[in-house]
Amino acid sequence: MQLVSRIEQSAPSKMAASTFVLVLGILFVAANLRAPITGIAPILERIIHTFTLSNAQAGMLTTLPLIAFAVASTMAATLARKIGIEKAIFIALLLIGAGIGLRLIDSVWMLYIATAVIGVGIAIGNVLLPSLIKRDFATRVAMMTSCYVLAMGIFSGGFSALVTPLANLKGLNWQGALGLFSVITLVSIVLWLPRLTTRTMPDNGGVEPNKSGAPHTAKLSKVWHFALAWQVTIFLGLNSFMTYVLIGWLPNVLVAAGYSQVYAGVLHGWLQISSAIPGFVLIPILARLKDQRIPAVLISILGAVSILGLLYAPQFALIWTVLVGFSSGGCFILGLSFISFRSQNALQAASLSGMAQSFGYLLAAVGPMLAGYLYSSLGDWSGSLWMCAIACVCCAVVGLGCGRNKVLPHF
């Protein structure tokens, strides 16, 4: 009897420990889903000088990951169904780590290849984390989504703020500074190792499997047939369009406005750190709202106003940067939450996530290159910033659709 009692007492503690390790693992996986690519922007001028790049070639360093996101996002859900979510995320971490290592090679082509490899790894993580949260934290979707976006913001913002001072250190240079993030990736891999002992699939919520045990691909492709799915996709795409233009070019915008490169890097860090702040605001609000139209519209309009503030009142750049980051992060949290809120099960969420992030990132990939082109054509950043402000207004309009209290039908 005493033995049985001890077993019963130890079971909850083991479960709590397992949940803690899982949550910690999720947060560290999230830490890798932005910083390895956003850390380039504050030292972009050094990279341009090292390899004698044009503005278009430099813009590709921001665009390549987005193209990789778009291509790899369509394959992430299939990979998870074949080998399990845990192993698929582990592969994502290995790809990110390999890409960070490849950037240490002194070659412009290897820099592009490494950036694409990192983008593929990040794409897999971006698609599968919402599905994992939908499956394992079904009653705490908003909280877990906000927590992992918080981790993304803190690590990417902190790295952006530190990468320029690190690159200034003798013997380290910009390549060594970017390579230091491999420490975080290595810790993430170690934390995720315990998850490899099981091979779990996304919950299919009653979707009939085929002979191989995987749901019918034809049925999963039906997510593309629904207007609601397209609204979620465009909402995330427009937000990513605006976000990655600023992630790629904000330091240059600020330097053109008269700020130093070091301070521009610090503000670039604040852009990303402030993108995590909405989580603290949206968690209690999303839990009480029947739909999310009001926050979707208000946060999007805030982004438009703040972007124009950067253009017409750059002396308040810190305020505008924090507000833009708040808007970007708020829309991102809403978009990821829409994937869960508008789907009926984890497998459907993975399919919607793959669609939203593949097409959405194709849309976003146009942004950094178009912004660079507008700068070269106009001689200033006014056209690029107005373009981002218009994207925010369009995001507000689309938010009226995907913010409704509706879900996709079973398919």
mmCIF file of C-alpha atoms in Angstrom:
data_model
loop_
_atom_site.group_PDB
_atom_site.id
_atom_site.type_symbol
_atom_site.label_atom_id
_atom_site.label_comp_id
_atom_site.label_asym_id
_atom_site.label_seq_id
_atom_site.Cartn_x
_atom_site.Cartn_y
_atom_site.Cartn_z
ATOM 1 C CA MET A 1 0.000 0.000 0.000
ATOM 2 C CA GLN A 2 2.826 2.392 0.829
ATOM 3 C CA LEU A 3 4.474 1.618 -2.509
ATOM 4 C CA VAL A 4 1.234 2.334 -4.376
ATOM 5 C CA SER A 5 0.823 5.578 -2.449
ATOM 6 C CA ARG A 6 4.357 6.672 -3.322
ATOM 7 C CA ILE A 7 3.786 5.884 -7.013
ATOM 8 C CA GLU A 8 0.554 7.890 -6.987
ATOM 9 C CA GLN A 9 2.328 10.831 -5.334
ATOM 10 C CA SER A 10 5.279 10.734 -7.713
ATOM 11 C CA ALA A 11 3.130 10.594 -10.881
ATOM 12 C CA PRO A 12 1.906 14.214 -10.676
ATOM 13 C CA SER A 13 5.435 15.479 -9.933
ATOM 14 C CA LYS A 14 6.831 13.597 -12.941
ATOM 15 C CA MET A 15 4.055 15.001 -15.112
ATOM 16 C CA ALA A 16 4.763 18.527 -13.870
ATOM 17 C CA ALA A 17 8.487 18.095 -14.546
ATOM 18 C CA SER A 18 7.768 16.777 -18.043
ATOM 19 C CA THR A 19 5.462 19.728 -18.762
ATOM 20 C CA PHE A 20 8.082 22.178 -17.495
ATOM 21 C CA VAL A 21 10.756 20.674 -19.766
ATOM 22 C CA LEU A 22 8.323 20.778 -22.704
ATOM 23 C CA VAL A 23 7.463 24.454 -22.097
ATOM 24 C CA LEU A 24 11.149 25.345 -21.686
ATOM 25 C CA GLY A 25 11.923 23.456 -24.881
ATOM 26 C CA ILE A 26 9.191 25.345 -26.749
ATOM 27 C CA LEU A 27 10.529 28.692 -25.534
ATOM 28 C CA PHE A 28 14.070 27.863 -26.641
ATOM 29 C CA VAL A 29 12.865 26.588 -30.002
ATOM 30 C CA ALA A 30 11.025 29.907 -30.376
ATOM 31 C CA ALA A 31 14.254 31.745 -29.522
ATOM 32 C CA ASN A 32 15.711 30.388 -32.781
ATOM 33 C CA LEU A 33 12.817 31.427 -35.016
ATOM 34 C CA ARG A 34 13.830 35.035 -35.667
ATOM 35 C CA ALA A 35 17.205 36.102 -34.222
ATOM 36 C CA PRO A 36 19.468 34.153 -36.662
ATOM 37 C CA ILE A 37 18.127 36.226 -39.577
ATOM 38 C CA THR A 38 17.167 39.534 -37.922
ATOM 39 C CA GLY A 39 20.627 39.858 -36.401
ATOM 40 C CA ILE A 40 21.980 40.644 -39.871
ATOM 41 C CA ALA A 41 20.250 44.025 -40.249
ATOM 42 C CA PRO A 42 22.316 46.073 -37.737
ATOM 43 C CA ILE A 43 25.571 44.967 -39.423
ATOM 44 C CA LEU A 44 24.267 44.924 -42.995
ATOM 45 C CA GLU A 45 26.557 47.794 -44.035
ATOM 46 C CA ARG A 46 29.597 45.762 -42.942
ATOM 47 C CA ILE A 47 28.405 42.779 -44.955
ATOM 48 C CA ILE A 48 27.859 45.042 -47.979
ATOM 49 C CA HIS A 49 31.386 46.413 -47.578
ATOM 50 C CA THR A 50 32.955 42.959 -47.113
ATOM 51 C CA PHE A 51 31.436 41.443 -50.265
ATOM 52 C CA THR A 52 30.832 44.676 -52.262
ATOM 53 C CA LEU A 53 27.096 44.034 -52.540
ATOM 54 C CA SER A 54 24.504 46.205 -54.231
ATOM 55 C CA ASN A 55 21.313 47.230 -52.425
ATOM 56 C CA ALA A 56 19.392 44.521 -54.286
ATOM 57 C CA GLN A 57 21.948 41.861 -53.358
ATOM 58 C CA ALA A 58 21.889 42.998 -49.739
ATOM 59 C CA GLY A 59 18.080 42.903 -49.770
ATOM 60 C CA MET A 60 18.282 39.236 -50.759
ATOM 61 C CA LEU A 61 19.697 38.452 -47.313
ATOM 62 C CA THR A 62 16.298 39.421 -45.907
ATOM 63 C CA THR A 63 14.283 38.051 -48.831
ATOM 64 C CA LEU A 64 15.930 34.603 -49.036
ATOM 65 C CA PRO A 65 14.663 33.423 -45.630
ATOM 66 C CA LEU A 66 11.153 34.538 -46.569
ATOM 67 C CA ILE A 67 11.302 32.560 -49.812
ATOM 68 C CA ALA A 68 12.580 29.585 -47.821
ATOM 69 C CA PHE A 69 9.691 30.094 -45.383
ATOM 70 C CA ALA A 70 7.220 29.999 -48.253
ATOM 71 C CA VAL A 71 8.671 26.872 -49.878
ATOM 72 C CA ALA A 72 9.386 24.868 -46.726
ATOM 73 C CA SER A 73 6.138 25.778 -44.955
ATOM 74 C CA THR A 74 4.151 23.638 -47.400
ATOM 75 C CA MET A 75 6.292 20.616 -46.522
ATOM 76 C CA ALA A 76 6.419 21.009 -42.741
ATOM 77 C CA ALA A 77 3.015 19.447 -41.994
ATOM 78 C CA THR A 78 3.816 16.487 -44.288
ATOM 79 C CA LEU A 79 7.157 16.006 -42.538
ATOM 80 C CA ALA A 80 5.427 16.027 -39.148
ATOM 81 C CA ARG A 81 2.923 13.375 -40.284
ATOM 82 C CA LYS A 82 5.736 11.120 -41.500
ATOM 83 C CA ILE A 83 8.222 11.339 -38.630
ATOM 84 C CA GLY A 84 6.301 13.097 -35.839
ATOM 85 C CA ILE A 85 6.195 16.695 -34.662
ATOM 86 C CA GLU A 86 9.035 16.264 -32.165
ATOM 87 C CA LYS A 87 11.537 14.882 -34.690
ATOM 88 C CA ALA A 88 10.504 17.442 -37.303
ATOM 89 C CA ILE A 89 11.208 20.304 -34.878
ATOM 90 C CA PHE A 90 14.535 18.674 -33.979
ATOM 91 C CA ILE A 91 15.461 18.656 -37.672
ATOM 92 C CA ALA A 92 14.516 22.352 -37.800
ATOM 93 C CA LEU A 93 16.974 23.102 -34.983
ATOM 94 C CA LEU A 94 19.722 21.117 -36.723
ATOM 95 C CA LEU A 95 19.174 23.094 -39.938
ATOM 96 C CA ILE A 96 19.317 26.413 -38.086
ATOM 97 C CA GLY A 97 22.528 25.356 -36.339
ATOM 98 C CA ALA A 98 24.070 24.192 -39.616
ATOM 99 C CA GLY A 99 23.183 27.490 -41.301
ATOM 100 C CA ILE A 100 24.762 29.509 -38.489
ATOM 101 C CA GLY A 101 27.924 27.430 -38.860
ATOM 102 C CA LEU A 102 28.042 27.853 -42.653
ATOM 103 C CA ARG A 103 27.976 31.647 -42.275
ATOM 104 C CA LEU A 104 31.458 31.466 -40.731
ATOM 105 C CA ILE A 105 32.852 30.514 -44.151
ATOM 106 C CA ASP A 106 34.214 33.602 -45.893
ATOM 107 C CA SER A 107 32.154 33.382 -49.086
ATOM 108 C CA VAL A 108 29.215 35.455 -50.296
ATOM 109 C CA TRP A 109 27.616 32.414 -51.918
ATOM 110 C CA MET A 110 27.968 30.429 -48.708
ATOM 111 C CA LEU A 111 26.345 33.355 -46.880
ATOM 112 C CA TYR A 112 23.346 33.106 -49.199
ATOM 113 C CA ILE A 113 23.178 29.302 -48.893
ATOM 114 C CA ALA A 114 23.461 29.490 -45.103
ATOM 115 C CA THR A 115 20.693 32.100 -44.978
ATOM 116 C CA ALA A 116 18.409 29.842 -47.040
ATOM 117 C CA VAL A 117 19.194 26.808 -44.833
ATOM 118 C CA ILE A 118 18.380 28.836 -41.716
ATOM 119 C CA GLY A 119 15.159 29.958 -43.397
ATOM 120 C CA VAL A 120 14.082 26.351 -44.036
ATOM 121 C CA GLY A 121 14.707 25.428 -40.406
ATOM 122 C CA ILE A 122 12.805 28.460 -39.142
ATOM 123 C CA ALA A 123 9.920 27.712 -41.519
ATOM 124 C CA ILE A 124 9.485 24.207 -40.107
ATOM 125 C CA GLY A 125 9.467 25.565 -36.561
ATOM 126 C CA ASN A 126 7.063 28.375 -37.451
ATOM 127 C CA VAL A 127 4.548 25.941 -38.937
ATOM 128 C CA LEU A 128 4.737 23.199 -36.322
ATOM 129 C CA LEU A 129 4.850 25.144 -33.044
ATOM 130 C CA PRO A 130 1.203 26.377 -33.397
ATOM 131 C CA SER A 131 0.147 22.792 -34.149
ATOM 132 C CA LEU A 132 2.074 21.467 -31.144
ATOM 133 C CA ILE A 133 0.477 24.093 -28.904
ATOM 134 C CA LYS A 134 -2.985 23.330 -30.299
ATOM 135 C CA ARG A 135 -2.453 19.646 -29.483
ATOM 136 C CA ASP A 136 -0.703 19.810 -26.096
ATOM 137 C CA PHE A 137 -2.069 23.090 -24.688
ATOM 138 C CA ALA A 138 -5.557 23.222 -26.197
ATOM 139 C CA THR A 139 -6.992 25.219 -23.267
ATOM 140 C CA ARG A 140 -4.058 27.659 -23.105
ATOM 141 C CA VAL A 141 -3.462 28.514 -26.746
ATOM 142 C CA ALA A 142 -3.359 32.308 -26.292
ATOM 143 C CA MET A 143 -1.049 32.115 -23.265
ATOM 144 C CA MET A 144 1.422 29.697 -24.874
ATOM 145 C CA THR A 145 1.395 31.584 -28.159
ATOM 146 C CA SER A 146 2.143 34.834 -26.341
ATOM 147 C CA CYS A 147 4.907 33.180 -24.314
ATOM 148 C CA TYR A 148 6.733 31.845 -27.334
ATOM 149 C CA VAL A 149 6.350 35.142 -29.195
ATOM 150 C CA LEU A 150 7.795 36.774 -26.049
ATOM 151 C CA ALA A 151 10.794 34.450 -26.272
ATOM 152 C CA MET A 152 11.223 35.283 -29.958
ATOM 153 C CA GLY A 153 11.124 39.002 -29.195
ATOM 154 C CA ILE A 154 13.528 38.918 -26.260
ATOM 155 C CA PHE A 155 16.169 36.789 -27.972
ATOM 156 C CA SER A 156 15.966 38.507 -31.357
ATOM 157 C CA GLY A 157 15.826 41.984 -29.820
ATOM 158 C CA GLY A 158 18.665 41.306 -27.451
ATOM 159 C CA PHE A 159 20.801 39.832 -30.211
ATOM 160 C CA SER A 160 20.135 42.798 -32.521
ATOM 161 C CA ALA A 161 21.155 45.215 -29.775
ATOM 162 C CA LEU A 162 24.361 43.283 -29.009
ATOM 163 C CA VAL A 163 25.518 42.198 -32.466
ATOM 164 C CA THR A 164 27.080 45.563 -33.445
ATOM 165 C CA PRO A 165 29.127 45.943 -30.215
ATOM 166 C CA LEU A 166 30.153 42.277 -30.544
ATOM 167 C CA ALA A 167 31.227 42.814 -34.146
ATOM 168 C CA ASN A 168 33.391 45.731 -32.958
ATOM 169 C CA LEU A 169 35.418 43.414 -30.715
ATOM 170 C CA LYS A 170 38.903 42.758 -32.012
ATOM 171 C CA GLY A 171 39.246 39.338 -33.606
ATOM 172 C CA LEU A 172 35.513 38.612 -33.660
ATOM 173 C CA ASN A 173 34.181 40.684 -36.606
ATOM 174 C CA TRP A 174 30.626 40.410 -37.956
ATOM 175 C CA GLN A 175 30.896 36.714 -38.835
ATOM 176 C CA GLY A 176 31.996 35.762 -35.341
ATOM 177 C CA ALA A 177 29.285 37.972 -33.833
ATOM 178 C CA LEU A 178 26.579 36.191 -35.860
ATOM 179 C CA GLY A 179 28.131 32.823 -35.011
ATOM 180 C CA LEU A 180 27.780 33.382 -31.277
ATOM 181 C CA PHE A 181 24.054 32.667 -31.532
ATOM 182 C CA SER A 182 24.964 29.008 -32.094
ATOM 183 C CA VAL A 183 25.250 28.739 -28.292
ATOM 184 C CA ILE A 184 21.485 29.320 -27.967
ATOM 185 C CA THR A 185 20.783 26.839 -30.757
ATOM 186 C CA LEU A 186 22.944 24.199 -29.078
ATOM 187 C CA VAL A 187 21.111 24.662 -25.770
ATOM 188 C CA SER A 188 17.798 24.352 -27.637
ATOM 189 C CA ILE A 189 18.897 21.071 -29.239
ATOM 190 C CA VAL A 190 19.901 19.637 -25.852
ATOM 191 C CA LEU A 191 16.570 20.685 -24.296
ATOM 192 C CA TRP A 192 14.634 19.106 -27.169
ATOM 193 C CA LEU A 193 16.455 15.742 -27.025
ATOM 194 C CA PRO A 194 14.057 14.246 -24.405
ATOM 195 C CA ARG A 195 11.160 14.815 -26.824
ATOM 196 C CA LEU A 196 12.694 12.376 -29.312
ATOM 197 C CA THR A 197 11.841 9.375 -27.155
ATOM 198 C CA THR A 198 8.281 9.527 -28.487
ATOM 199 C CA ARG A 199 6.952 9.817 -32.033
ATOM 200 C CA THR A 200 3.622 11.605 -31.944
ATOM 201 C CA MET A 201 1.505 12.851 -34.809
ATOM 202 C CA PRO A 202 -0.736 15.914 -34.954
ATOM 203 C CA ASP A 203 -4.201 15.029 -33.642
ATOM 204 C CA ASN A 204 -6.365 14.442 -36.702
ATOM 205 C CA GLY A 205 -9.595 15.184 -34.878
ATOM 206 C CA GLY A 206 -11.415 12.383 -36.587
ATOM 207 C CA VAL A 207 -9.877 12.728 -40.043
ATOM 208 C CA GLU A 208 -9.787 9.257 -41.537
ATOM 209 C CA PRO A 209 -6.241 8.027 -42.155
ATOM 210 C CA ASN A 210 -5.116 6.215 -45.274
ATOM 211 C CA LYS A 211 -3.247 2.885 -45.318
ATOM 212 C CA SER A 212 0.044 4.490 -44.361
ATOM 213 C CA GLY A 213 -1.532 6.030 -41.281
ATOM 214 C CA ALA A 214 -1.337 9.579 -42.664
ATOM 215 C CA PRO A 215 -4.438 11.633 -43.383
ATOM 216 C CA HIS A 216 -5.459 11.990 -47.006
ATOM 217 C CA THR A 217 -3.463 14.776 -48.621
ATOM 218 C CA ALA A 218 -6.397 15.549 -50.890
ATOM 219 C CA LYS A 219 -8.555 16.303 -47.883
ATOM 220 C CA LEU A 220 -5.890 18.488 -46.301
ATOM 221 C CA SER A 221 -5.531 20.521 -49.494
ATOM 222 C CA LYS A 222 -9.143 21.629 -49.119
ATOM 223 C CA VAL A 223 -8.024 24.291 -46.645
ATOM 224 C CA TRP A 224 -7.147 26.381 -49.724
ATOM 225 C CA HIS A 225 -10.835 26.351 -50.761
ATOM 226 C CA PHE A 226 -12.162 28.435 -47.860
ATOM 227 C CA ALA A 227 -12.342 32.248 -47.723
ATOM 228 C CA LEU A 228 -11.685 32.181 -43.974
ATOM 229 C CA ALA A 229 -8.367 30.396 -44.548
ATOM 230 C CA TRP A 230 -7.377 33.030 -47.117
ATOM 231 C CA GLN A 231 -8.284 35.833 -44.708
ATOM 232 C CA VAL A 232 -6.000 34.365 -42.035
ATOM 233 C CA THR A 233 -3.281 33.898 -44.662
ATOM 234 C CA ILE A 234 -3.470 37.470 -45.976
ATOM 235 C CA PHE A 235 -3.593 38.890 -42.438
ATOM 236 C CA LEU A 236 -0.360 37.122 -41.515
ATOM 237 C CA GLY A 237 1.150 37.913 -44.915
ATOM 238 C CA LEU A 238 0.521 41.653 -44.750
ATOM 239 C CA ASN A 239 1.858 41.816 -41.198
ATOM 240 C CA SER A 240 4.972 39.878 -42.230
ATOM 241 C CA PHE A 241 5.347 42.157 -45.274
ATOM 242 C CA MET A 242 5.519 45.221 -43.041
ATOM 243 C CA THR A 243 7.560 43.530 -40.317
ATOM 244 C CA TYR A 244 10.330 42.223 -42.542
ATOM 245 C CA VAL A 245 10.710 45.485 -44.428
ATOM 246 C CA LEU A 246 11.415 47.166 -41.089
ATOM 247 C CA ILE A 247 13.501 44.278 -39.769
ATOM 248 C CA GLY A 248 15.622 44.446 -42.896
ATOM 249 C CA TRP A 249 15.937 48.213 -43.344
ATOM 250 C CA LEU A 250 15.094 50.021 -40.081
ATOM 251 C CA PRO A 251 18.749 50.593 -39.097
ATOM 252 C CA ASN A 252 19.336 52.182 -42.522
ATOM 253 C CA VAL A 253 16.185 54.300 -42.136
ATOM 254 C CA LEU A 254 17.399 55.518 -38.758
ATOM 255 C CA VAL A 255 20.951 56.215 -39.952
ATOM 256 C CA ALA A 256 19.487 58.259 -42.836
ATOM 257 C CA ALA A 257 17.510 60.207 -40.197
ATOM 258 C CA GLY A 258 20.757 61.116 -38.411
ATOM 259 C CA TYR A 259 21.202 58.361 -35.808
ATOM 260 C CA SER A 260 24.450 56.435 -35.277
ATOM 261 C CA GLN A 261 24.773 52.810 -36.364
ATOM 262 C CA VAL A 262 25.127 51.617 -32.773
ATOM 263 C CA TYR A 263 21.978 53.451 -31.631
ATOM 264 C CA ALA A 264 20.151 52.288 -34.766
ATOM 265 C CA GLY A 265 21.037 48.716 -33.762
ATOM 266 C CA VAL A 266 19.698 49.347 -30.259
ATOM 267 C CA LEU A 267 16.408 50.660 -31.684
ATOM 268 C CA HIS A 268 16.289 47.651 -34.002
ATOM 269 C CA GLY A 269 16.503 45.533 -30.871
ATOM 270 C CA TRP A 270 13.692 47.524 -29.242
ATOM 271 C CA LEU A 271 11.562 46.928 -32.338
ATOM 272 C CA GLN A 272 11.726 43.198 -31.701
ATOM 273 C CA ILE A 273 11.588 43.283 -27.906
ATOM 274 C CA SER A 274 8.482 45.476 -28.026
ATOM 275 C CA SER A 275 6.875 42.972 -30.379
ATOM 276 C CA ALA A 276 6.635 40.656 -27.363
ATOM 277 C CA ILE A 277 4.807 43.188 -25.165
ATOM 278 C CA PRO A 278 1.339 42.593 -26.708
ATOM 279 C CA GLY A 279 1.313 39.122 -25.226
ATOM 280 C CA PHE A 280 0.793 40.546 -21.753
ATOM 281 C CA VAL A 281 -2.111 42.663 -23.006
ATOM 282 C CA LEU A 282 -3.746 40.211 -25.394
ATOM 283 C CA ILE A 283 -3.781 37.118 -23.145
ATOM 284 C CA PRO A 284 -6.609 38.325 -20.850
ATOM 285 C CA ILE A 285 -8.415 40.102 -23.702
ATOM 286 C CA LEU A 286 -8.446 37.172 -26.146
ATOM 287 C CA ALA A 287 -9.707 34.865 -23.416
ATOM 288 C CA ARG A 288 -12.815 37.034 -22.933
ATOM 289 C CA LEU A 289 -13.665 38.115 -26.476
ATOM 290 C CA LYS A 290 -16.046 36.108 -28.631
ATOM 291 C CA ASP A 291 -14.225 37.396 -31.718
ATOM 292 C CA GLN A 292 -11.037 39.346 -32.321
ATOM 293 C CA ARG A 293 -12.088 41.984 -34.862
ATOM 294 C CA ILE A 294 -11.642 45.015 -32.587
ATOM 295 C CA PRO A 295 -8.042 44.250 -31.505
ATOM 296 C CA ALA A 296 -7.136 43.272 -35.080
ATOM 297 C CA VAL A 297 -8.272 46.645 -36.441
ATOM 298 C CA LEU A 298 -6.924 48.819 -33.616
ATOM 299 C CA ILE A 299 -3.479 47.212 -33.510
ATOM 300 C CA SER A 300 -3.119 47.366 -37.301
ATOM 301 C CA ILE A 301 -4.044 51.076 -37.416
ATOM 302 C CA LEU A 302 -1.558 51.758 -34.601
ATOM 303 C CA GLY A 303 1.140 50.280 -36.839
ATOM 304 C CA ALA A 304 0.211 52.577 -39.753
ATOM 305 C CA VAL A 305 0.293 55.702 -37.574
ATOM 306 C CA SER A 306 3.621 54.750 -35.962
ATOM 307 C CA ILE A 307 5.311 54.029 -39.292
ATOM 308 C CA LEU A 308 4.305 57.452 -40.589
ATOM 309 C CA GLY A 309 5.631 58.870 -37.315
ATOM 310 C CA LEU A 310 9.066 57.456 -38.184
ATOM 311 C CA LEU A 311 8.848 59.340 -41.468
ATOM 312 C CA TYR A 312 7.499 62.718 -40.330
ATOM 313 C CA ALA A 313 8.734 62.958 -36.724
ATOM 314 C CA PRO A 314 11.981 60.909 -36.582
ATOM 315 C CA GLN A 315 13.130 62.780 -33.459
ATOM 316 C CA PHE A 316 10.722 60.515 -31.548
ATOM 317 C CA ALA A 317 12.133 57.370 -33.174
ATOM 318 C CA LEU A 318 12.276 55.401 -29.921
ATOM 319 C CA ILE A 319 8.540 55.927 -29.285
ATOM 320 C CA TRP A 320 7.566 55.109 -32.873
ATOM 321 C CA THR A 321 9.820 52.054 -32.953
ATOM 322 C CA VAL A 322 8.309 50.627 -29.769
ATOM 323 C CA LEU A 323 4.771 51.274 -31.053
ATOM 324 C CA VAL A 324 5.522 49.690 -34.429
ATOM 325 C CA GLY A 325 6.994 46.680 -32.646
ATOM 326 C CA PHE A 326 3.896 46.484 -30.448
ATOM 327 C CA SER A 327 1.679 46.529 -33.541
ATOM 328 C CA SER A 328 3.791 43.969 -35.395
ATOM 329 C CA GLY A 329 3.898 41.609 -32.414
ATOM 330 C CA GLY A 330 0.204 42.075 -31.661
ATOM 331 C CA CYS A 331 -0.821 41.226 -35.218
ATOM 332 C CA PHE A 332 1.564 38.276 -35.230
ATOM 333 C CA ILE A 333 0.064 36.895 -32.006
ATOM 334 C CA LEU A 334 -3.421 37.436 -33.403
ATOM 335 C CA GLY A 335 -2.486 35.743 -36.674
ATOM 336 C CA LEU A 336 -1.008 32.705 -34.927
ATOM 337 C CA SER A 337 -4.020 32.587 -32.606
ATOM 338 C CA PHE A 338 -6.333 32.723 -35.637
ATOM 339 C CA ILE A 339 -4.667 29.511 -36.859
ATOM 340 C CA SER A 340 -5.824 27.777 -33.686
ATOM 341 C CA PHE A 341 -9.103 29.653 -33.166
ATOM 342 C CA ARG A 342 -10.288 29.179 -36.762
ATOM 343 C CA SER A 343 -9.394 25.449 -36.914
ATOM 344 C CA GLN A 344 -11.098 22.485 -35.255
ATOM 345 C CA ASN A 345 -8.127 20.207 -34.517
ATOM 346 C CA ALA A 346 -4.320 20.125 -34.529
ATOM 347 C CA LEU A 347 -4.035 18.559 -37.968
ATOM 348 C CA GLN A 348 -6.312 21.197 -39.474
ATOM 349 C CA ALA A 349 -4.265 23.836 -37.635
ATOM 350 C CA ALA A 350 -1.055 22.456 -39.165
ATOM 351 C CA SER A 351 -2.590 22.607 -42.655
ATOM 352 C CA LEU A 352 -3.850 26.164 -42.140
ATOM 353 C CA SER A 353 -0.491 27.152 -40.647
ATOM 354 C CA GLY A 354 1.333 25.734 -43.668
ATOM 355 C CA MET A 355 -0.946 27.618 -46.057
ATOM 356 C CA ALA A 356 -0.808 30.887 -44.122
ATOM 357 C CA GLN A 357 2.945 30.838 -43.767
ATOM 358 C CA SER A 358 3.747 29.631 -47.296
ATOM 359 C CA PHE A 359 1.608 32.127 -49.213
ATOM 360 C CA GLY A 360 1.988 34.770 -46.514
ATOM 361 C CA TYR A 361 5.775 34.660 -46.654
ATOM 362 C CA LEU A 362 5.736 34.765 -50.456
ATOM 363 C CA LEU A 363 3.892 38.061 -50.054
ATOM 364 C CA ALA A 364 6.346 39.187 -47.372
ATOM 365 C CA ALA A 365 9.358 38.264 -49.545
ATOM 366 C CA VAL A 366 8.454 41.036 -51.977
ATOM 367 C CA GLY A 367 8.696 43.682 -49.245
ATOM 368 C CA PRO A 368 12.427 44.071 -48.488
ATOM 369 C CA MET A 369 13.454 44.056 -52.162
ATOM 370 C CA LEU A 370 10.664 46.475 -53.118
ATOM 371 C CA ALA A 371 11.662 48.774 -50.253
ATOM 372 C CA GLY A 372 15.260 48.750 -51.463
ATOM 373 C CA TYR A 373 14.121 49.521 -55.001
ATOM 374 C CA LEU A 374 11.949 52.428 -53.830
ATOM 375 C CA TYR A 375 14.864 53.837 -51.839
ATOM 376 C CA SER A 376 17.158 53.640 -54.867
ATOM 377 C CA SER A 377 14.500 55.249 -57.070
ATOM 378 C CA LEU A 378 13.364 58.030 -54.722
ATOM 379 C CA GLY A 379 16.589 58.680 -52.850
ATOM 380 C CA ASP A 380 14.875 58.448 -49.454
ATOM 381 C CA TRP A 381 12.745 56.064 -47.393
ATOM 382 C CA SER A 382 9.384 57.863 -47.774
ATOM 383 C CA GLY A 383 8.002 55.470 -50.409
ATOM 384 C CA SER A 384 9.000 52.391 -48.413
ATOM 385 C CA LEU A 385 7.466 53.673 -45.179
ATOM 386 C CA TRP A 386 4.233 54.706 -46.894
ATOM 387 C CA MET A 387 4.087 51.230 -48.441
ATOM 388 C CA CYS A 388 4.332 49.661 -44.968
ATOM 389 C CA ALA A 389 1.658 52.000 -43.583
ATOM 390 C CA ILE A 390 -0.734 51.033 -46.399
ATOM 391 C CA ALA A 391 -0.050 47.347 -45.676
ATOM 392 C CA CYS A 392 -1.113 47.947 -42.056
ATOM 393 C CA VAL A 393 -4.376 49.575 -43.173
ATOM 394 C CA CYS A 394 -5.093 46.601 -45.465
ATOM 395 C CA CYS A 395 -4.311 44.296 -42.532
ATOM 396 C CA ALA A 396 -7.018 46.067 -40.518
ATOM 397 C CA VAL A 397 -9.548 45.497 -43.302
ATOM 398 C CA VAL A 398 -8.708 41.784 -43.578
ATOM 399 C CA GLY A 399 -8.846 41.509 -39.782
ATOM 400 C CA LEU A 400 -12.556 42.276 -39.936
ATOM 401 C CA GLY A 401 -12.972 38.954 -41.728
ATOM 402 C CA CYS A 402 -10.622 36.555 -39.975
ATOM 403 C CA GLY A 403 -11.407 38.069 -36.564
ATOM 404 C CA ARG A 404 -14.966 36.737 -36.678
ATOM 405 C CA ASN A 405 -16.002 33.900 -34.364
ATOM 406 C CA LYS A 406 -16.006 31.224 -37.077
ATOM 407 C CA VAL A 407 -14.137 27.970 -37.657
ATOM 408 C CA LEU A 408 -13.270 25.999 -40.746
ATOM 409 C CA PRO A 409 -15.602 23.083 -41.501
ATOM 410 C CA HIS A 410 -14.390 19.494 -41.107
ATOM 411 C CA PHE A 411 -12.523 18.196 -44.159
#
